[in-house]
XYZ file of C-alpha atoms in Angstrom:
416
model
C 166.014 167.568 121.744
C 168.272 165.415 123.701
C 166.828 161.877 125.194
C 166.000 161.450 128.418
C 166.055 157.995 130.155
C 162.937 157.594 132.163
C 163.574 156.063 135.506
C 160.285 154.255 136.311
C 160.237 152.511 139.435
C 156.394 152.172 140.639
C 155.223 153.571 137.645
C 153.274 151.047 135.045
C 153.927 153.155 132.036
C 154.949 151.172 128.320
C 157.646 154.278 127.316
C 161.263 153.571 128.346
C 162.181 156.514 127.128
C 160.964 160.099 125.366
C 161.971 162.277 123.223
C 161.119 166.056 125.022
C 162.841 168.922 126.957
C 163.182 168.590 130.768
C 160.951 171.446 132.355
C 160.276 172.974 135.576
C 156.905 172.332 136.943
C 155.649 174.473 139.882
C 152.979 173.401 141.696
C 151.310 175.061 144.523
C 149.596 173.464 147.235
C 149.199 173.056 150.978
C 149.455 169.291 151.269
C 151.837 170.699 154.554
C 150.686 167.788 157.415
C 152.867 164.810 157.922
C 150.814 161.895 156.328
C 149.532 165.199 153.316
C 153.962 165.658 152.692
C 154.255 161.843 152.101
C 151.913 161.229 149.956
C 152.429 164.340 147.534
C 156.119 163.594 147.964
C 154.722 160.420 145.097
C 154.079 162.508 142.619
C 157.582 164.967 142.981
C 159.477 161.956 142.692
C 157.563 160.523 139.867
C 157.986 164.013 138.022
C 161.413 163.409 138.325
C 161.316 160.076 137.005
C 159.809 161.334 134.097
C 162.862 163.868 133.033
C 160.920 166.837 134.400
C 161.700 168.690 137.838
C 159.240 169.506 140.563
C 159.654 173.593 141.915
C 157.601 173.036 145.284
C 155.345 175.796 146.514
C 153.772 174.808 149.606
C 151.753 177.018 151.813
C 150.449 176.014 154.458
C 146.954 175.747 156.008
C 145.056 172.740 156.254
C 142.097 174.510 154.614
C 144.018 176.454 151.714
C 142.875 180.030 152.633
C 146.271 180.926 152.419
C 147.127 179.013 149.073
C 144.280 180.711 148.172
C 145.339 184.548 148.500
C 148.969 183.460 147.233
C 147.400 181.939 143.871
C 145.178 185.456 143.199
C 148.151 187.248 144.039
C 150.282 185.653 140.637
C 147.921 184.926 138.698
C 146.464 188.899 138.707
C 150.270 189.532 138.415
C 150.222 187.663 135.700
C 152.623 184.818 136.746
C 150.667 181.933 137.517
C 152.319 178.299 138.840
C 151.642 175.565 136.263
C 149.617 173.483 138.202
C 147.567 174.461 141.418
C 145.290 172.520 144.833
C 141.992 174.067 143.710
C 138.409 172.408 144.707
C 135.190 172.174 143.832
C 133.661 175.411 142.071
C 136.612 177.293 142.329
C 137.565 175.668 139.751
C 134.842 176.917 137.488
C 135.597 180.520 138.850
C 139.157 180.054 137.689
C 137.937 178.937 134.656
C 135.777 182.208 133.984
C 138.345 184.258 134.633
C 140.584 182.450 131.090
C 143.301 181.021 133.802
C 143.020 177.615 132.874
C 144.824 175.246 130.564
C 142.769 172.845 127.946
C 144.080 168.902 129.077
C 140.884 167.386 126.716
C 144.363 165.997 124.411
C 145.533 164.216 127.881
C 142.139 163.102 129.194
C 141.079 161.966 125.722
C 144.192 159.947 125.548
C 143.960 158.534 128.967
C 140.154 157.931 128.979
C 139.738 160.157 131.279
C 135.461 159.731 131.125
C 135.871 155.976 131.343
C 138.046 155.865 134.233
C 136.342 158.824 136.297
C 132.288 158.489 137.890
C 130.651 161.618 136.760
C 130.431 163.102 139.993
C 134.260 163.523 139.768
C 135.140 164.119 136.142
C 132.256 166.805 136.233
C 134.046 168.877 138.336
C 137.304 168.665 136.816
C 135.363 170.380 133.625
C 135.375 173.948 132.215
C 133.173 174.526 129.796
C 132.944 170.555 128.921
C 136.783 170.972 128.275
C 139.413 168.963 131.128
C 140.903 171.881 132.983
C 142.172 170.071 135.975
C 143.040 166.441 137.357
C 141.310 164.760 140.297
C 144.217 162.841 142.623
C 141.429 161.289 145.224
C 138.171 161.692 146.896
C 137.409 162.541 150.706
C 135.027 161.063 152.487
C 134.636 164.200 155.169
C 131.767 162.631 157.530
C 134.092 160.671 159.241
C 134.700 159.987 163.226
C 137.825 158.889 164.326
C 138.215 157.352 167.485
C 140.821 156.343 170.121
C 139.101 153.112 172.014
C 142.046 152.660 174.680
C 139.392 155.959 176.881
C 136.465 154.117 175.405
C 137.448 151.051 177.289
C 138.907 152.870 180.594
C 135.773 154.537 181.074
C 133.624 151.346 180.004
C 131.446 152.901 177.333
C 130.570 152.480 173.522
C 132.198 154.708 170.956
C 128.487 156.872 169.738
C 127.254 156.571 166.333
C 123.971 159.224 167.060
C 124.538 162.513 168.162
C 122.566 161.581 171.171
C 125.185 159.133 172.245
C 127.392 161.174 171.821
C 125.905 163.941 174.104
C 125.068 161.151 176.923
C 128.767 159.976 176.290
C 131.099 162.978 175.896
C 130.241 164.165 179.603
C 131.072 161.033 180.753
C 134.678 161.085 179.231
C 134.951 164.373 180.369
C 134.456 163.468 184.280
C 137.259 160.585 183.153
C 139.515 162.871 182.626
C 139.606 162.930 178.546
C 139.155 165.336 176.599
C 135.303 163.956 174.126
C 136.470 165.960 171.131
C 139.480 166.959 169.323
C 139.170 169.731 167.603
C 140.845 173.020 166.055
C 139.179 176.535 166.605
C 139.419 177.923 163.279
C 137.012 178.536 160.992
C 136.679 175.678 158.453
C 136.888 173.401 161.067
C 134.059 174.636 162.538
C 132.505 174.142 159.276
C 133.931 170.811 158.870
C 131.827 170.055 162.835
C 129.197 171.829 161.652
C 128.318 170.133 158.437
C 128.798 166.775 159.876
C 125.840 167.892 162.235
C 123.897 169.246 159.645
C 123.804 165.380 157.790
C 123.390 163.748 160.795
C 120.282 166.353 162.135
C 118.602 167.075 158.747
C 120.079 164.165 156.398
C 121.204 164.227 152.834
C 118.004 165.989 151.193
C 118.197 168.671 154.333
C 121.786 169.235 153.567
C 121.324 169.721 149.721
C 118.716 171.911 149.942
C 120.691 173.859 152.193
C 124.094 174.162 150.837
C 123.424 173.120 147.372
C 120.534 174.753 146.656
C 120.640 177.666 148.873
C 117.154 177.289 149.931
C 116.168 180.387 152.204
C 113.418 178.241 154.338
C 115.399 175.081 154.716
C 118.338 178.124 155.894
C 116.308 179.674 158.475
C 113.378 176.783 159.227
C 113.072 174.914 162.699
C 115.098 172.087 161.608
C 118.208 174.119 160.816
C 117.587 176.002 164.503
C 117.938 172.094 165.320
C 121.091 171.756 164.228
C 122.756 174.902 165.689
C 121.721 173.508 168.935
C 122.918 170.341 168.526
C 126.260 171.968 167.073
C 125.962 174.478 170.133
C 126.048 171.563 172.554
C 129.353 170.275 171.284
C 131.443 173.059 172.312
C 131.525 171.580 176.090
C 133.333 169.028 175.365
C 136.240 170.700 173.220
C 139.009 171.844 175.929
C 139.644 175.639 176.041
C 143.174 175.417 174.230
C 141.657 174.905 171.068
C 141.660 178.341 169.372
C 143.834 177.886 166.537
C 144.999 174.427 167.042
C 145.456 172.995 162.928
C 143.547 170.042 162.482
C 146.804 167.475 162.616
C 147.242 168.321 166.028
C 144.503 167.533 166.568
C 144.320 164.229 165.053
C 147.541 163.391 167.205
C 145.526 164.333 170.388
C 143.374 161.322 169.385
C 146.454 158.963 168.491
C 148.097 159.737 172.114
C 144.939 159.619 173.723
C 144.476 162.964 175.093
C 141.611 162.939 172.954
C 138.729 160.472 172.182
C 137.119 161.604 169.076
C 137.578 164.270 166.092
C 134.994 164.570 163.412
C 137.822 165.070 160.521
C 137.810 163.962 157.032
C 139.909 160.673 155.861
C 143.027 162.599 155.281
C 143.144 162.306 159.617
C 143.820 158.977 158.575
C 147.069 159.466 156.836
C 148.250 161.007 160.285
C 147.344 157.876 161.889
C 149.372 156.134 159.357
C 152.697 158.310 159.636
C 152.355 157.695 162.982
C 152.284 153.515 162.772
C 148.817 153.221 163.960
C 146.663 150.361 162.281
C 142.674 150.536 161.811
C 140.358 147.963 164.247
C 143.482 147.818 166.615
C 144.653 151.077 167.595
C 142.142 153.403 166.554
C 138.155 153.160 165.193
C 136.861 154.798 162.039
C 132.937 155.161 161.854
C 130.974 157.443 159.731
C 129.827 160.664 161.720
C 127.024 160.141 164.312
C 123.998 159.523 162.575
C 125.592 159.349 159.096
C 125.919 156.033 157.995
C 124.529 155.562 154.813
C 125.928 158.726 153.561
C 128.764 160.375 151.495
C 130.243 163.908 151.957
C 132.575 163.779 149.671
C 135.903 166.418 148.715
C 137.887 166.168 145.600
C 141.779 167.213 145.817
C 142.443 168.361 142.542
C 145.191 170.235 140.812
C 143.919 172.597 138.098
C 146.419 173.779 135.470
C 146.867 176.892 134.320
C 147.844 178.331 130.693
C 151.470 178.577 130.027
C 153.170 180.008 127.641
C 156.368 178.610 127.255
C 155.934 175.283 125.068
C 158.352 172.924 126.926
C 157.427 173.920 131.013
C 153.611 173.379 129.357
C 154.602 169.533 128.002
C 156.284 169.124 131.083
C 152.538 170.357 133.077
C 150.342 167.231 130.520
C 152.601 164.535 131.998
C 152.225 165.695 135.347
C 148.702 165.434 134.505
C 149.399 162.531 133.255
C 151.049 160.973 136.253
C 148.335 162.236 138.344
C 145.620 159.549 136.882
C 148.427 157.037 136.363
C 147.453 153.774 138.248
C 150.523 153.334 140.319
C 150.252 156.973 141.643
C 146.488 156.660 142.238
C 147.473 153.780 144.529
C 150.187 155.137 146.028
C 149.154 158.847 147.060
C 145.675 157.582 149.002
C 147.513 155.135 150.753
C 149.639 158.179 152.515
C 147.172 159.946 152.409
C 144.291 158.092 153.962
C 141.564 159.033 151.139
C 141.043 156.457 147.986
C 141.513 156.798 144.300
C 139.138 159.299 142.172
C 139.970 156.781 139.234
C 137.651 153.404 138.932
C 138.204 150.056 139.087
C 141.686 150.346 141.002
C 142.724 146.880 142.758
C 141.433 147.023 146.635
C 143.699 144.398 148.118
C 146.931 147.055 149.352
C 144.157 149.032 151.073
C 143.243 148.916 154.839
C 139.378 148.427 156.453
C 138.797 152.218 156.833
C 139.388 152.670 153.160
C 137.381 149.785 151.953
C 134.639 151.183 154.064
C 134.908 154.457 152.402
C 135.246 153.068 149.138
C 131.574 150.969 149.741
C 130.089 153.999 150.709
C 131.123 155.332 147.702
C 129.633 153.096 145.522
C 126.342 152.699 147.339
C 125.641 156.806 148.164
C 126.117 157.608 144.761
C 123.454 154.482 143.932
C 121.152 155.718 146.922
C 121.458 159.416 145.786
C 122.713 160.029 149.273
C 126.180 161.745 147.885
C 126.636 164.930 148.837
C 129.324 167.968 148.181
C 131.480 169.268 150.952
C 129.892 172.464 151.685
C 133.563 173.215 154.171
C 135.743 171.990 151.132
C 134.397 173.710 148.354
C 132.591 171.086 146.805
C 129.360 172.411 147.418
C 129.121 176.181 146.834
C 131.437 179.171 145.590
C 134.008 180.500 147.584
C 131.409 183.862 148.357
C 128.880 180.953 149.870
C 130.906 179.298 151.102
C 132.878 182.409 153.255
C 129.340 183.323 154.013
C 129.095 180.325 155.998
C 131.977 179.920 157.577
C 131.576 183.878 159.272
C 128.103 182.662 160.491
C 129.161 178.965 161.788
C 132.358 180.192 163.153
C 131.113 183.145 164.874
C 128.036 181.602 166.627
C 130.269 178.404 167.629
C 132.394 181.185 169.444
C 129.724 183.256 171.258
C 126.486 183.773 173.127
C 124.395 184.642 169.953
C 120.953 181.932 169.880
C 120.390 179.579 167.382
C 116.940 181.863 166.343
C 118.865 184.178 165.490
C 122.077 182.694 163.824
C 119.869 180.650 160.935
C 117.954 184.354 160.308
C 121.931 185.897 159.904
C 122.736 182.019 157.901
C 119.724 182.799 155.097
C 120.770 186.978 154.769
C 124.755 185.955 154.786
C 124.019 183.171 151.843
C 121.474 185.419 149.828
C 123.697 188.370 150.541
C 126.749 186.155 148.908
C 124.723 185.679 145.797
C 124.530 189.014 144.701
């Protein structure tokens, strides 16, 4: 086994060389937008500097549905990648199937339990053992706005749904698309959960999307959520069908649209375009959701491998993901905040700092809720059922009353 000289630029690692056989690490992910690609390239470089080779397996599609279809095919055929971008309860499902490997050795050495808040570490574990490593925490309930259309129209950026419904028609009259959106099921669900959190509040949200309480799913408050959600359709342009989320973000960047409701991965697109928060764009909590935080965690689950050298390289990847230098650089590019606690806040911009403060405050107040649209609140089966109801309602003449009845039935059936 030969000695490998490690190039450690940017990483605060204590050892400059290691006795280890170089190995290839295949990573399946769907981080393919410009901001996401810049973020994931950091990890590729760090793994290469450690002496191992990153084999990229990128599957385009912002919600990850296509990537999960490919992953299932690979895993069932007995040829899973070393690591895959998997989130939330899907990690538990893969653990139940016996595909994931135990990372407790790496986690104990790295003191992950002391570095990760419980809301994050609990998601990374299966049967009490680490099987995945988090790269970040996303706040999903953000509103991104280009201030120029508002200035031209003499309007304020809305902070409530009532204000939004007052401002949006005036923006439309001024020739600006009020709300940039992509007509894809996961984007419809992202918008829907922001409405649900704002209209119903965090307790209502948790009863509906975490507990799946039938009375809540088909109650009067949910009817109100669906009615508010449908009103937003009038403020989205007719070409939204099939549009990727980052294309919608670019509409806000260039002033074609005034606002977008999207997780903070959207900020990575503003950053990649050279835009500055508070100058070229504004980040605010989605209407009526100030003081709450809908979280999404990007993570890499590690699959059991038969080759010892590949397993060691896989462990190195997990170690690098938790390194503070990577956590900082990745999240500066991605637009999210580090999963690791105790990070230096100085390099982060005002939007990231607001997200960090909101995460801590929501954790303390009990208003921190997992994202349904992004797989943190429920299983993929229940999530898919909600997707279908929400997107069908948004694009049809179905009444809110009928929609909530269908929602309750669909969620119940998906749990069987």
